[in-house]
């Protein structure tokens, strides 16, 4: 089992930036695909970005592409989400997730991740 703890959320004005961090402990972090998801009030949890274990392959949803960047440091057991040019519609609770067995075909699916953090609130004011 892997334990995940997110940090870095907060309140920012539109156009601003935040960097989220997710620290992992437990099972071997470097073998996991890591993902970021978000959930706004009254909405389903949605995929934001993911990175494969090697860091060589990243994936993101269309609405954040070009603004958000996912990265990982396996030596520090940490995955990051750099968020630039934030918009009010980015407001949500952001969750870090891990999967040891995910495939590229299912990397965007919530149900494919078996470990989740507690979430960190990101609020973007207009």
PDB file of C-alpha atoms in Angstrom:
ATOM      1  CA  UNK A   1       0.000   0.000   0.000  1.00  0.00           C
ATOM      2  CA  UNK A   2       1.164   3.513  -0.759  1.00  0.00           C
ATOM      3  CA  UNK A   3       0.255   6.574   1.288  1.00  0.00           C
ATOM      4  CA  UNK A   4      -0.104   9.933  -0.448  1.00  0.00           C
ATOM      5  CA  UNK A   5      -0.122  13.424   1.047  1.00  0.00           C
ATOM      6  CA  UNK A   6      -0.844  16.482  -1.095  1.00  0.00           C
ATOM      7  CA  UNK A   7       0.204  20.041  -0.345  1.00  0.00           C
ATOM      8  CA  UNK A   8       0.473  23.397  -2.071  1.00  0.00           C
ATOM      9  CA  UNK A   9      -3.146  24.324  -2.588  1.00  0.00           C
ATOM     10  CA  UNK A  10      -4.523  27.748  -1.776  1.00  0.00           C
ATOM     11  CA  UNK A  11      -6.267  30.862  -3.022  1.00  0.00           C
ATOM     12  CA  UNK A  12      -4.903  32.599  -6.105  1.00  0.00           C
ATOM     13  CA  UNK A  13      -6.141  35.205  -8.542  1.00  0.00           C
ATOM     14  CA  UNK A  14      -6.936  34.319 -12.128  1.00  0.00           C
ATOM     15  CA  UNK A  15      -3.757  34.222 -14.178  1.00  0.00           C
ATOM     16  CA  UNK A  16      -1.674  33.200 -11.195  1.00  0.00           C
ATOM     17  CA  UNK A  17       0.277  30.022 -10.492  1.00  0.00           C
ATOM     18  CA  UNK A  18       0.446  27.288  -7.892  1.00  0.00           C
ATOM     19  CA  UNK A  19       2.550  24.169  -7.538  1.00  0.00           C
ATOM     20  CA  UNK A  20       1.009  21.123  -5.938  1.00  0.00           C
ATOM     21  CA  UNK A  21       3.153  18.428  -4.400  1.00  0.00           C
ATOM     22  CA  UNK A  22       2.310  14.852  -3.520  1.00  0.00           C
ATOM     23  CA  UNK A  23       4.620  12.975  -1.181  1.00  0.00           C
ATOM     24  CA  UNK A  24       4.412   9.189  -1.284  1.00  0.00           C
ATOM     25  CA  UNK A  25       5.411   6.517   1.185  1.00  0.00           C
ATOM     26  CA  UNK A  26       4.888   2.802   1.363  1.00  0.00           C
ATOM     27  CA  UNK A  27       5.237   0.556  -1.681  1.00  0.00           C
ATOM     28  CA  UNK A  28       7.893   1.356  -4.224  1.00  0.00           C
ATOM     29  CA  UNK A  29       6.983   4.778  -5.556  1.00  0.00           C
ATOM     30  CA  UNK A  30       9.115   4.583  -8.652  1.00  0.00           C
ATOM     31  CA  UNK A  31       7.093   1.695 -10.092  1.00  0.00           C
ATOM     32  CA  UNK A  32       3.778   3.543  -9.894  1.00  0.00           C
ATOM     33  CA  UNK A  33       1.983   5.615 -12.452  1.00  0.00           C
ATOM     34  CA  UNK A  34       0.961   8.833 -10.697  1.00  0.00           C
ATOM     35  CA  UNK A  35      -2.062  10.939 -11.497  1.00  0.00           C
ATOM     36  CA  UNK A  36      -3.720  14.192 -10.519  1.00  0.00           C
ATOM     37  CA  UNK A  37      -7.485  14.461 -10.454  1.00  0.00           C
ATOM     38  CA  UNK A  38      -9.825  17.221  -9.355  1.00  0.00           C
ATOM     39  CA  UNK A  39     -13.364  17.492  -8.113  1.00  0.00           C
ATOM     40  CA  UNK A  40     -15.446  20.655  -8.074  1.00  0.00           C
ATOM     41  CA  UNK A  41     -18.583  20.963  -5.897  1.00  0.00           C
ATOM     42  CA  UNK A  42     -21.455  19.004  -7.389  1.00  0.00           C
ATOM     43  CA  UNK A  43     -19.297  17.458 -10.086  1.00  0.00           C
ATOM     44  CA  UNK A  44     -17.630  14.112 -10.605  1.00  0.00           C
ATOM     45  CA  UNK A  45     -13.947  13.632 -10.022  1.00  0.00           C
ATOM     46  CA  UNK A  46     -12.096  14.220 -13.283  1.00  0.00           C
ATOM     47  CA  UNK A  47      -8.690  13.415 -14.686  1.00  0.00           C
ATOM     48  CA  UNK A  48      -6.169  16.249 -14.890  1.00  0.00           C
ATOM     49  CA  UNK A  49      -2.768  14.727 -15.645  1.00  0.00           C
ATOM     50  CA  UNK A  50      -0.700  11.581 -15.221  1.00  0.00           C
ATOM     51  CA  UNK A  51       2.908  10.522 -15.498  1.00  0.00           C
ATOM     52  CA  UNK A  52       4.346   7.059 -16.032  1.00  0.00           C
ATOM     53  CA  UNK A  53       6.873   5.569 -13.637  1.00  0.00           C
ATOM     54  CA  UNK A  54       9.897   6.627 -15.667  1.00  0.00           C
ATOM     55  CA  UNK A  55       8.675  10.179 -16.148  1.00  0.00           C
ATOM     56  CA  UNK A  56       9.157   9.864 -19.886  1.00  0.00           C
ATOM     57  CA  UNK A  57       5.450   9.829 -20.701  1.00  0.00           C
ATOM     58  CA  UNK A  58       2.922  12.366 -19.507  1.00  0.00           C
ATOM     59  CA  UNK A  59      -0.755  12.790 -20.217  1.00  0.00           C
ATOM     60  CA  UNK A  60      -3.166  15.643 -19.560  1.00  0.00           C
ATOM     61  CA  UNK A  61      -6.711  16.640 -20.230  1.00  0.00           C
ATOM     62  CA  UNK A  62      -7.395  19.162 -22.981  1.00  0.00           C
ATOM     63  CA  UNK A  63      -8.563  21.917 -20.640  1.00  0.00           C
ATOM     64  CA  UNK A  64      -5.191  22.160 -18.863  1.00  0.00           C
ATOM     65  CA  UNK A  65      -2.781  21.314 -21.656  1.00  0.00           C
ATOM     66  CA  UNK A  66      -0.248  24.084 -22.117  1.00  0.00           C
ATOM     67  CA  UNK A  67      -0.985  25.482 -18.634  1.00  0.00           C
ATOM     68  CA  UNK A  68      -0.356  22.572 -16.238  1.00  0.00           C
ATOM     69  CA  UNK A  69       2.768  20.409 -16.111  1.00  0.00           C
ATOM     70  CA  UNK A  70       3.122  17.142 -14.226  1.00  0.00           C
ATOM     71  CA  UNK A  71       6.534  15.922 -13.148  1.00  0.00           C
ATOM     72  CA  UNK A  72       8.047  13.512 -10.642  1.00  0.00           C
ATOM     73  CA  UNK A  73      11.194  13.064  -8.619  1.00  0.00           C
ATOM     74  CA  UNK A  74      11.576   9.381  -7.811  1.00  0.00           C
ATOM     75  CA  UNK A  75      14.518  10.091  -5.520  1.00  0.00           C
ATOM     76  CA  UNK A  76      12.202  12.219  -3.353  1.00  0.00           C
ATOM     77  CA  UNK A  77       9.106  10.027  -3.828  1.00  0.00           C
ATOM     78  CA  UNK A  78       7.241  13.122  -4.921  1.00  0.00           C
ATOM     79  CA  UNK A  79       5.059  14.091  -7.865  1.00  0.00           C
ATOM     80  CA  UNK A  80       4.284  17.693  -8.756  1.00  0.00           C
ATOM     81  CA  UNK A  81       1.639  19.607 -10.642  1.00  0.00           C
ATOM     82  CA  UNK A  82       2.754  23.041 -11.786  1.00  0.00           C
ATOM     83  CA  UNK A  83      -0.324  25.090 -12.590  1.00  0.00           C
ATOM     84  CA  UNK A  84       0.063  28.323 -14.549  1.00  0.00           C
ATOM     85  CA  UNK A  85      -2.451  30.749 -16.032  1.00  0.00           C
ATOM     86  CA  UNK A  86      -5.063  29.563 -13.593  1.00  0.00           C
ATOM     87  CA  UNK A  87      -8.721  30.177 -14.342  1.00  0.00           C
ATOM     88  CA  UNK A  88     -11.749  30.295 -12.030  1.00  0.00           C
ATOM     89  CA  UNK A  89     -12.947  27.045 -13.600  1.00  0.00           C
ATOM     90  CA  UNK A  90      -9.829  25.336 -12.218  1.00  0.00           C
ATOM     91  CA  UNK A  91     -11.265  25.737  -8.724  1.00  0.00           C
ATOM     92  CA  UNK A  92     -11.602  22.293  -7.142  1.00  0.00           C
ATOM     93  CA  UNK A  93     -10.162  19.878  -4.637  1.00  0.00           C
ATOM     94  CA  UNK A  94      -7.115  18.323  -6.255  1.00  0.00           C
ATOM     95  CA  UNK A  95      -6.241  14.706  -5.510  1.00  0.00           C
ATOM     96  CA  UNK A  96      -3.074  12.760  -6.066  1.00  0.00           C
ATOM     97  CA  UNK A  97      -3.445   9.081  -7.009  1.00  0.00           C
ATOM     98  CA  UNK A  98      -1.226   6.087  -7.651  1.00  0.00           C
ATOM     99  CA  UNK A  99      -1.519   2.884  -9.610  1.00  0.00           C
ATOM    100  CA  UNK A 100       0.908  -0.005  -9.909  1.00  0.00           C
ATOM    101  CA  UNK A 101      -0.850  -1.750 -12.789  1.00  0.00           C
ATOM    102  CA  UNK A 102      -2.471   0.896 -14.982  1.00  0.00           C
ATOM    103  CA  UNK A 103      -2.204   0.893 -18.766  1.00  0.00           C
ATOM    104  CA  UNK A 104      -2.026   3.794 -21.169  1.00  0.00           C
ATOM    105  CA  UNK A 105      -5.531   2.950 -22.370  1.00  0.00           C
ATOM    106  CA  UNK A 106      -7.027   3.436 -18.912  1.00  0.00           C
ATOM    107  CA  UNK A 107      -4.702   6.062 -17.446  1.00  0.00           C
ATOM    108  CA  UNK A 108      -7.472   8.677 -17.307  1.00  0.00           C
ATOM    109  CA  UNK A 109      -9.934   6.510 -15.400  1.00  0.00           C
ATOM    110  CA  UNK A 110     -10.575   7.144 -11.707  1.00  0.00           C
ATOM    111  CA  UNK A 111     -11.303   3.483 -10.982  1.00  0.00           C
ATOM    112  CA  UNK A 112      -7.891   2.373 -12.210  1.00  0.00           C
ATOM    113  CA  UNK A 113      -6.058   4.086  -9.327  1.00  0.00           C
ATOM    114  CA  UNK A 114      -5.847   2.212  -6.041  1.00  0.00           C
ATOM    115  CA  UNK A 115      -4.323   4.792  -3.714  1.00  0.00           C
ATOM    116  CA  UNK A 116      -5.503   8.338  -3.102  1.00  0.00           C
ATOM    117  CA  UNK A 117      -4.453  11.330  -1.068  1.00  0.00           C
ATOM    118  CA  UNK A 118      -6.793  13.395   1.064  1.00  0.00           C
ATOM    119  CA  UNK A 119      -6.945  16.266  -1.411  1.00  0.00           C
ATOM    120  CA  UNK A 120      -5.900  19.907  -1.382  1.00  0.00           C
ATOM    121  CA  UNK A 121      -8.186  22.835  -2.152  1.00  0.00           C
ATOM    122  CA  UNK A 122      -7.361  25.146  -5.051  1.00  0.00           C
ATOM    123  CA  UNK A 123      -9.469  28.280  -5.363  1.00  0.00           C
ATOM    124  CA  UNK A 124      -9.026  30.708  -8.244  1.00  0.00           C
ATOM    125  CA  UNK A 125     -10.730  34.082  -7.892  1.00  0.00           C
ATOM    126  CA  UNK A 126     -11.785  36.171 -10.872  1.00  0.00           C
TER     127      UNK A 126
END
